[in-house]
Coordinates of N, CA and C in Angstrom, one line a residue:
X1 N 59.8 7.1 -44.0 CA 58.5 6.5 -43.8 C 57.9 7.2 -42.6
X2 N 56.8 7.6 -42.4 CA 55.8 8.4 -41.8 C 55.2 7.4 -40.6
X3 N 55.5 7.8 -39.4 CA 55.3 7.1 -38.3 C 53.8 6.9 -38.7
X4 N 53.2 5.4 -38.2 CA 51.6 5.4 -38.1 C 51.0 6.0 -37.2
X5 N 49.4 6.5 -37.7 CA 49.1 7.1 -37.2 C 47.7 6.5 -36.1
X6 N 48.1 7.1 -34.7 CA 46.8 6.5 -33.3 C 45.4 5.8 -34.0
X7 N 44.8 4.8 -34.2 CA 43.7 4.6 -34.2 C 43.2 5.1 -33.6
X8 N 41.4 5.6 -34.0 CA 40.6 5.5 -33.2 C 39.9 4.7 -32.0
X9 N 40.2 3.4 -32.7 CA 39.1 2.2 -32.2 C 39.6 1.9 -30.8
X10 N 41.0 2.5 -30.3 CA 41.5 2.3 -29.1 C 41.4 2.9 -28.4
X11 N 40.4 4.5 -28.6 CA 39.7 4.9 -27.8 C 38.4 4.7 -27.1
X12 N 37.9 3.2 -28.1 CA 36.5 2.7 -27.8 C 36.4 2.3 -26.7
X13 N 37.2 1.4 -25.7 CA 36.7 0.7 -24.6 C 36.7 1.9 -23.6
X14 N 37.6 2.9 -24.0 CA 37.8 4.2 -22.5 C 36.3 4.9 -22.9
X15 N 35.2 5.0 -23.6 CA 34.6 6.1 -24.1 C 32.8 4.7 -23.7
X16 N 33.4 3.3 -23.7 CA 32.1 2.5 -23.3 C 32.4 2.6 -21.8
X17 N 33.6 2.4 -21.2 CA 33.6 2.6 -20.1 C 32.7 4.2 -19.4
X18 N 33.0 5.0 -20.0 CA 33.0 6.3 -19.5 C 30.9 6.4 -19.5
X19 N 30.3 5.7 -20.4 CA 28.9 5.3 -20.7 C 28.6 4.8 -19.7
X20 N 28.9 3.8 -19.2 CA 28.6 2.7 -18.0 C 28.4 3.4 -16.9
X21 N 29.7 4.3 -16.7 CA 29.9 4.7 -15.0 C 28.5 6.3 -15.3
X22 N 28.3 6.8 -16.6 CA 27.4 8.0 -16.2 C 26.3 6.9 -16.6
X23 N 25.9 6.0 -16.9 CA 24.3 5.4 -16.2 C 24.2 5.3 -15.0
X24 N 25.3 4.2 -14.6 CA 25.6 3.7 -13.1 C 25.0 5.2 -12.3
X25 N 26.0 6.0 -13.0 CA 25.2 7.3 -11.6 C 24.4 8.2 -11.6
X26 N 23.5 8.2 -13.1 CA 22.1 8.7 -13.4 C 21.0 7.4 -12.0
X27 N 22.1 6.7 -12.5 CA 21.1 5.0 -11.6 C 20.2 5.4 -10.1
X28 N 21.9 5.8 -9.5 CA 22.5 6.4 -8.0 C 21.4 8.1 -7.6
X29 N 21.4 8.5 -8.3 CA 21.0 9.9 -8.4 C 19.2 9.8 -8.4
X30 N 18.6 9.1 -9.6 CA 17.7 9.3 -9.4 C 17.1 8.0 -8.4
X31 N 17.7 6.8 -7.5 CA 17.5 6.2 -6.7 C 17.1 7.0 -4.9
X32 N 18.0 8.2 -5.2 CA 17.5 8.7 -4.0 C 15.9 9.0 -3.5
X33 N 15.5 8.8 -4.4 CA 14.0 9.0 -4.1 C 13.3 8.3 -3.1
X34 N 12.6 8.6 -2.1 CA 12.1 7.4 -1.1 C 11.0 6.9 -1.7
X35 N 10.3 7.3 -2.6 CA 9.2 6.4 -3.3 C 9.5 5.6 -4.3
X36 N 10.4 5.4 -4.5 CA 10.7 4.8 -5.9 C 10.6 3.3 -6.0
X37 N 9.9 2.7 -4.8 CA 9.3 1.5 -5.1 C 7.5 1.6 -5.4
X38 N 6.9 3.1 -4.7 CA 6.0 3.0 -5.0 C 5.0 3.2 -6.8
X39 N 4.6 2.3 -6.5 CA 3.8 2.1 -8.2 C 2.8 3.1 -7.9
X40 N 2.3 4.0 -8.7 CA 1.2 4.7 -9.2 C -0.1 4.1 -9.1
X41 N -1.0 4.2 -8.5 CA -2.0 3.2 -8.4 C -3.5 4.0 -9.8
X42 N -3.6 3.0 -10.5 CA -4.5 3.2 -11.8 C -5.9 3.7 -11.2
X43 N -6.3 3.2 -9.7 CA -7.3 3.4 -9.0 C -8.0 5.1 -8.5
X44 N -6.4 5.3 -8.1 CA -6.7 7.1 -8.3 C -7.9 8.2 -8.7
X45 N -8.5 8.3 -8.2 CA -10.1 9.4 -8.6 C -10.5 8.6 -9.3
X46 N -10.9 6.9 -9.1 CA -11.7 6.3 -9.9 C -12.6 5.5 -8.6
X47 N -13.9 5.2 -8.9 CA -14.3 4.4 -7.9 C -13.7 2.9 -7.2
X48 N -13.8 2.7 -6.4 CA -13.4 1.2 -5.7 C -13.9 0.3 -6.2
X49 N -13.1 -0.5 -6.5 CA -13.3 -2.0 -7.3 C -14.5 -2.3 -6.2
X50 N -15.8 -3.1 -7.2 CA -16.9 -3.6 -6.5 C -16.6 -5.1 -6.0
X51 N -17.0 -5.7 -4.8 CA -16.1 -6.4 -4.2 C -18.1 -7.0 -3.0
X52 N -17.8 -8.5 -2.7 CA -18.6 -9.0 -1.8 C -17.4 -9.9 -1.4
X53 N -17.3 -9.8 0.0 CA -16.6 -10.1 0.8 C -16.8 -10.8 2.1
X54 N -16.6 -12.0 2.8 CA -17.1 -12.7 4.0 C -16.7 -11.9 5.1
X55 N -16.8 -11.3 6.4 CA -16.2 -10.5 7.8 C -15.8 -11.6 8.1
X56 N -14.6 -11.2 8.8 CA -13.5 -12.0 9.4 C -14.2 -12.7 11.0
X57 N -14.9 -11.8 11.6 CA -15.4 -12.3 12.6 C -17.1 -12.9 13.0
X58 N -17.4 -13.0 11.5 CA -19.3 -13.8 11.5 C -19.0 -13.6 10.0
X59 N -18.3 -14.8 9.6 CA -17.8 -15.6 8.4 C -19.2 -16.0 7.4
X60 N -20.8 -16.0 8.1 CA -21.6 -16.5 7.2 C -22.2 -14.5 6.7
X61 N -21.5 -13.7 6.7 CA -22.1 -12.4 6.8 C -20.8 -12.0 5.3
X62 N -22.2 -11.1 4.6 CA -21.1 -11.2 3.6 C -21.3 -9.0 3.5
X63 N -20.0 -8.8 3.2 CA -19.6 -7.0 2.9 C -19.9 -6.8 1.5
X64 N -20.5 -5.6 1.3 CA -20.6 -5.5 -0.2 C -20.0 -4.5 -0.2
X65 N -19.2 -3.7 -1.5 CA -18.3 -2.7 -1.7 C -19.7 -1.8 -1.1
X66 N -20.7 -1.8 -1.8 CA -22.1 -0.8 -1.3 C -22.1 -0.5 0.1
X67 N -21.7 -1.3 0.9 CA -22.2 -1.4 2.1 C -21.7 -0.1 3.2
X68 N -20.0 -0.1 1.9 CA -19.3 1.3 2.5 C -20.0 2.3 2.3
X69 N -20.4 3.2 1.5 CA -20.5 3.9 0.9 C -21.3 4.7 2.0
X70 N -21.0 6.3 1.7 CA -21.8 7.3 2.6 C -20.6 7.8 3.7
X71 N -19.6 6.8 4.1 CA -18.5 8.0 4.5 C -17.3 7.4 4.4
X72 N -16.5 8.0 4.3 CA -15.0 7.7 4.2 C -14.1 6.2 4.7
X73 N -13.8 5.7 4.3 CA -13.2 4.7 5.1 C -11.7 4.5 4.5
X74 N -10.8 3.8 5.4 CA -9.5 3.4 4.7 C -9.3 1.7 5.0
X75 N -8.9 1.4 4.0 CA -8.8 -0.1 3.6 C -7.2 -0.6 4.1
X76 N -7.3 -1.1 4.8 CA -6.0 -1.4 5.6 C -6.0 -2.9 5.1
X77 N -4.8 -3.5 4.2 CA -4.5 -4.7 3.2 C -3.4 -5.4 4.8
X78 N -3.5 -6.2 4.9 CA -2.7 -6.9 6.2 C -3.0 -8.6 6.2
X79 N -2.0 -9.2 6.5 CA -1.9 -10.5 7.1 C -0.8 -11.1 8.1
X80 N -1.3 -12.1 8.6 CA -1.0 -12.5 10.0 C 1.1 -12.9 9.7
X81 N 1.1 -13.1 8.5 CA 2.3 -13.6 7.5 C 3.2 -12.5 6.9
X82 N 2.5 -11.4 7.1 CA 2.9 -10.0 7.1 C 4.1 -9.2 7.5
X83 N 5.5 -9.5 7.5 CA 6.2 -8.6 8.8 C 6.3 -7.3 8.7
X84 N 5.7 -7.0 7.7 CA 5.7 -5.4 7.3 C 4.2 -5.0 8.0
X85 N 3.6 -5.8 8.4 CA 2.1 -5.7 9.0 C 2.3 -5.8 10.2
X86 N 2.9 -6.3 11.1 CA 3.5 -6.1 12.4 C 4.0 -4.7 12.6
X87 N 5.1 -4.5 11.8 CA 6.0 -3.3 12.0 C 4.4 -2.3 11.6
X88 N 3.6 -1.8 11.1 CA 2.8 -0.8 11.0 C 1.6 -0.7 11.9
X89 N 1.6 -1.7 12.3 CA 0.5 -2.4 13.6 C 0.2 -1.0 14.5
X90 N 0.8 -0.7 15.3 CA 0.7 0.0 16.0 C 0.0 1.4 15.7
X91 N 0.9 2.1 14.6 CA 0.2 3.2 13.8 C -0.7 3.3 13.7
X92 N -1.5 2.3 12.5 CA -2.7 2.3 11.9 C -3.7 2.4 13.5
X93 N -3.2 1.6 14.8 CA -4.3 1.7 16.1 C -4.5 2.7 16.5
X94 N -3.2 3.2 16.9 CA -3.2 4.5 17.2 C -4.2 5.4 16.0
X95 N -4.1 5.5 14.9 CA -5.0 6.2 13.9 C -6.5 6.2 14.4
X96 N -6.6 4.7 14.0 CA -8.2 4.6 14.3 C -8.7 4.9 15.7
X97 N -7.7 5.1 16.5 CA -8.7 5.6 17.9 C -8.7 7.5 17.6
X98 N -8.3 7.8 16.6 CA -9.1 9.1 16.2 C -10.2 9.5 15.6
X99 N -10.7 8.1 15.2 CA -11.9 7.7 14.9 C -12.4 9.0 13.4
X100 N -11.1 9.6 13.0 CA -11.7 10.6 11.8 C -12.0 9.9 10.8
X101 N -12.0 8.4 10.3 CA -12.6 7.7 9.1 C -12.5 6.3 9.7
X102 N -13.3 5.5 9.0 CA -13.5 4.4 9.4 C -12.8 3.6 9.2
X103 N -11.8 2.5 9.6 CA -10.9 1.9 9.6 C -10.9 0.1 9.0
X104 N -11.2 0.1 8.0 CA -11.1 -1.3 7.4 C -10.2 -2.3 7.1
X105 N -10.0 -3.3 8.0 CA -9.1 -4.5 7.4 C -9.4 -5.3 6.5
X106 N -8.6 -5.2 5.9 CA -8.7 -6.3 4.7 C -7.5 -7.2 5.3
X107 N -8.2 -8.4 5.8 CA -6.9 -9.7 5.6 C -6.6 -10.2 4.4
X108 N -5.6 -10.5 4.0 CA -5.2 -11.1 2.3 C -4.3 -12.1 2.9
X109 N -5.3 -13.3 1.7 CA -4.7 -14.8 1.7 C -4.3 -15.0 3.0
X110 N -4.9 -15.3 3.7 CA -4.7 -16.0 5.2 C -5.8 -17.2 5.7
X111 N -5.1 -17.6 6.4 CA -5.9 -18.9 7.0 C -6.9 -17.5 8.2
X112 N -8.1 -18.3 8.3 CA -9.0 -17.8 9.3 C -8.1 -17.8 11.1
X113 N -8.1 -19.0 11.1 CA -7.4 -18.7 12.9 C -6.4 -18.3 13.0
X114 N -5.3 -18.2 11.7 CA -4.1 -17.1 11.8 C -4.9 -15.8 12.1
X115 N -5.4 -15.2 11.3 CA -5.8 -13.9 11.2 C -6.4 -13.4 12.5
X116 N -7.8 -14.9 13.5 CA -8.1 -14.6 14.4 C -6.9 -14.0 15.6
X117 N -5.9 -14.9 15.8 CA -4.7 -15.0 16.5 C -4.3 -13.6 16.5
X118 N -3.7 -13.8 15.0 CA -2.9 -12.5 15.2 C -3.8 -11.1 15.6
X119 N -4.7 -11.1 15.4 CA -5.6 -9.4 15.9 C -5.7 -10.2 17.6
X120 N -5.9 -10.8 17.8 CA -5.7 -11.1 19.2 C -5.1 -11.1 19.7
X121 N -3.3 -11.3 19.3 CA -1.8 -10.6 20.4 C -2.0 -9.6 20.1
X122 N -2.0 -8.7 18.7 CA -2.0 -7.2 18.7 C -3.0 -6.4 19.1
X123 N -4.1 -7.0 19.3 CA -5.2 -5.7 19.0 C -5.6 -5.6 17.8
X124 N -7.3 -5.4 17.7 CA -8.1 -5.0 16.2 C -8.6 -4.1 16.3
X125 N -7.7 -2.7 15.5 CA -7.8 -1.6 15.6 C -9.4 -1.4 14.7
X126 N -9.4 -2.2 13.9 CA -10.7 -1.9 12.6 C -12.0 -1.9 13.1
X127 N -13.1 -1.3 12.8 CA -14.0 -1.2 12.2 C -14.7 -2.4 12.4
X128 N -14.3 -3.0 10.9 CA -14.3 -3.9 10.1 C -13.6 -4.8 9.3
X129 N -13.4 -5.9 9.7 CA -12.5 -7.2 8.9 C -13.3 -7.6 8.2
X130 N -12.5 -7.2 6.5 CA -12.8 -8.1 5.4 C -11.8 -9.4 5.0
X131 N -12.5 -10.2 4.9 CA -11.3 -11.7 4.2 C -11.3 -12.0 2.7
X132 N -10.3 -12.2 2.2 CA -9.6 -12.1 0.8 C -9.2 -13.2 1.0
X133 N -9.6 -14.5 1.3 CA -9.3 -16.0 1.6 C -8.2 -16.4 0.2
X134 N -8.8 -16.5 -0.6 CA -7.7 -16.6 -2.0 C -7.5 -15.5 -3.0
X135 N -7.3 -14.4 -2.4 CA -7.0 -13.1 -3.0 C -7.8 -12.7 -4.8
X136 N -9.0 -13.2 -4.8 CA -9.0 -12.6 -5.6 C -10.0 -11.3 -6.1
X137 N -10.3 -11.0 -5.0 CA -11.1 -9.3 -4.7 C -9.7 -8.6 -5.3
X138 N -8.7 -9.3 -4.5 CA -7.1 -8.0 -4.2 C -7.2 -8.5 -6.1
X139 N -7.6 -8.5 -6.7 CA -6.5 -8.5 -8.1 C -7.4 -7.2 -8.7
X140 N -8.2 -6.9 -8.1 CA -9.1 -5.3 -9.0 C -8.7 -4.3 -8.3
X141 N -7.9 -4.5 -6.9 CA -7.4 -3.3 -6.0 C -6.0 -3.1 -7.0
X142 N -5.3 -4.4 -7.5 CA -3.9 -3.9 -7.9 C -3.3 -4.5 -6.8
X143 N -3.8 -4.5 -5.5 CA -2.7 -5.3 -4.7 C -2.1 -6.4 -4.9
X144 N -0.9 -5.9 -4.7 CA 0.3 -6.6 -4.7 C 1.2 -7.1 -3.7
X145 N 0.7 -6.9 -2.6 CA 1.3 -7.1 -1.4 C 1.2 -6.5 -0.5
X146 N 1.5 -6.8 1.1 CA 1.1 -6.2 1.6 C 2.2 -5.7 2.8
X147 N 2.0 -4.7 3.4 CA 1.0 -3.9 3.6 C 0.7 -3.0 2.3
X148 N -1.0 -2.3 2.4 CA -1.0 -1.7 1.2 C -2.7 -1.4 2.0
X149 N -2.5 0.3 1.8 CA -3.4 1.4 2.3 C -4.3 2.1 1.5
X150 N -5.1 2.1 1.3 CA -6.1 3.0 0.4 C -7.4 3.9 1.5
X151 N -7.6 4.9 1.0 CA -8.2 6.1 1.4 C -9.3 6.1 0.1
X152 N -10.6 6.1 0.6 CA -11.5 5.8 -0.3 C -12.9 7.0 0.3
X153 N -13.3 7.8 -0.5 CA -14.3 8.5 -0.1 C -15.7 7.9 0.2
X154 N -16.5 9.1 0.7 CA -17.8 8.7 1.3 C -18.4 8.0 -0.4
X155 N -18.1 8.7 -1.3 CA -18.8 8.1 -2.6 C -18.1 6.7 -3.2
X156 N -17.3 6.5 -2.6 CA -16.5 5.0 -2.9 C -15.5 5.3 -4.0
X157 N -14.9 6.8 -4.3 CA -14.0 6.9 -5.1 C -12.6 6.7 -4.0
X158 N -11.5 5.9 -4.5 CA -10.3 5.9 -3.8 C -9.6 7.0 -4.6
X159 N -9.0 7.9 -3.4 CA -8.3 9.5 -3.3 C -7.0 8.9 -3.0
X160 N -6.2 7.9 -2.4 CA -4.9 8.0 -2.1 C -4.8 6.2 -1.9
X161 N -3.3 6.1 -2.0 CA -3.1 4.6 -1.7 C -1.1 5.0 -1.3
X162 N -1.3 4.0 -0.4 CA 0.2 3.5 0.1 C 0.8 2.5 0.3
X163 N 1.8 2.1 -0.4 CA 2.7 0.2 -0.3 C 3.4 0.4 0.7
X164 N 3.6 -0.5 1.4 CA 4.2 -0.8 2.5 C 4.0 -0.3 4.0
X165 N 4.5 -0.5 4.8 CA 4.4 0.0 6.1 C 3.5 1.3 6.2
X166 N 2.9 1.6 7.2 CA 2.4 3.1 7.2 C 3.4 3.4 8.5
X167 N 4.0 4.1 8.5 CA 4.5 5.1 9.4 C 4.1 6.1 9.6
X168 N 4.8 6.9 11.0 CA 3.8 8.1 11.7 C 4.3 9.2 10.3
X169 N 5.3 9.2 10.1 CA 5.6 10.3 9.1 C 4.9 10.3 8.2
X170 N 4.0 9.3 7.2 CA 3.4 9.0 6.1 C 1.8 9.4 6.7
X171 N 1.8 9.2 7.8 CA 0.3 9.4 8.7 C 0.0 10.6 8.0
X172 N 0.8 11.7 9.2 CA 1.1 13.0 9.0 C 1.1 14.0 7.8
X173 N 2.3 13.5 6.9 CA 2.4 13.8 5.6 C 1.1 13.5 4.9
X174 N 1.2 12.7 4.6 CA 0.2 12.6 3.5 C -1.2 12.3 3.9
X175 N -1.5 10.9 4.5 CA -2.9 10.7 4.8 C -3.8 11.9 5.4
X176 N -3.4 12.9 6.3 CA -4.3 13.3 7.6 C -4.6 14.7 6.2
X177 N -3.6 15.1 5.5 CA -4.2 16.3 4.9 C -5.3 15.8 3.8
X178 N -4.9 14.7 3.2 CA -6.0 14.3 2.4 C -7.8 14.0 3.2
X179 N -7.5 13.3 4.2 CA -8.7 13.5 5.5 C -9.2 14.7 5.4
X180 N -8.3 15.9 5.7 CA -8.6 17.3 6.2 C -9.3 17.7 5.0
X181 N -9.1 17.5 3.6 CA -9.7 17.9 2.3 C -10.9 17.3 2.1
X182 N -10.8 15.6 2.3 CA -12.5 15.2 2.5 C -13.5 15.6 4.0
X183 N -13.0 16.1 4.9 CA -13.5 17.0 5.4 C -14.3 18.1 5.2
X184 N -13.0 18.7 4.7 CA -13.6 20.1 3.6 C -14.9 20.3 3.1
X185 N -14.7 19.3 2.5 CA -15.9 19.2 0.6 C -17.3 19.2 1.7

């Protein structure tokens, strides 16, 4: 009688295993990315969502997206509830005392005397404070949280956007050459 012969099917769990651990580390591999929370913003070379907005500091005065328009500005997304707006605080000040584009706050969903407060321990590096009282300007920006940076041309098209903290390296890297190009033109 003829010894039986190995199944296949007993090579099945070694061969699902061996599937697992090469996703697992396709996973690992392309996680290295340091953007890989950042979402693609649909806004890109398209104009800025049109937007009438109250100023944070003469509440009966209202901002029209129009009102930008004619030079550059960047849209700084921040709240007093923020800890990621703390931690970039400083940056963004430092920026605007280079005064190369205009420096806009956008407060999202905040109470008014928070907002007053907090630019008051920190400093208000902006321009101009816009309030987003019940966030719903932020749903045509895409914003999703904050912090969250947009670079918007003299014609009101947005050229760049950034989630989360701005750091000096992100300054550097990315924002100042995009500056140097609207410069250019």
């Amino acid at each position: 009688m003829p010894a039986p012969r190995p199944s296949r099917a007993r090579w099945l769990p070694l061969v699902a295993f061996a599937g697992i651990v090469a996703l697992l580390a396709a996973g690992v591999w392309l996680s290295r990315d340091p953007d890989r929370d950042a979402l693609p913003s649909p806004l890109i070379g398209k104009p800025a969502p049109a937007f009438r907005l109250p100023v944070l500091h003469e509440p009966g005065r209202l901002v029209t997206s129009d009102d930008l328009l004619g030079e550059p500005y960047l849209l700084n997304v921040w709240g007093s509830w923020c800890p990621g707006c703390r931690e970039e605080h400083a940056v963004i000040s430092e920026f605007a005392k280079t005064r190369r584009v205009r420096v806009v706050g956008y407060n999202w969903k905040d109470e008014h005397a928070d907002a007053l407060r907090w630019l008051e321990q920190f400093g208000n590096p902006y321009w101009l404070v816009l309030v987003d009282y019940d966030g719903h300007a932020a749903i045509d920006w895409g914003i999703y949280g904050a912090p969250e940076t947009f670079l918007v041309d003299a014609d009101g098209v947005v050229v760049w956007k950034h989630v989360g903290p701005m750091r000096p390296e992100t300054l550097h890297t990315q924002l100042m050459p995009r500056i140097d190009a609207l410069e250019a033109r």
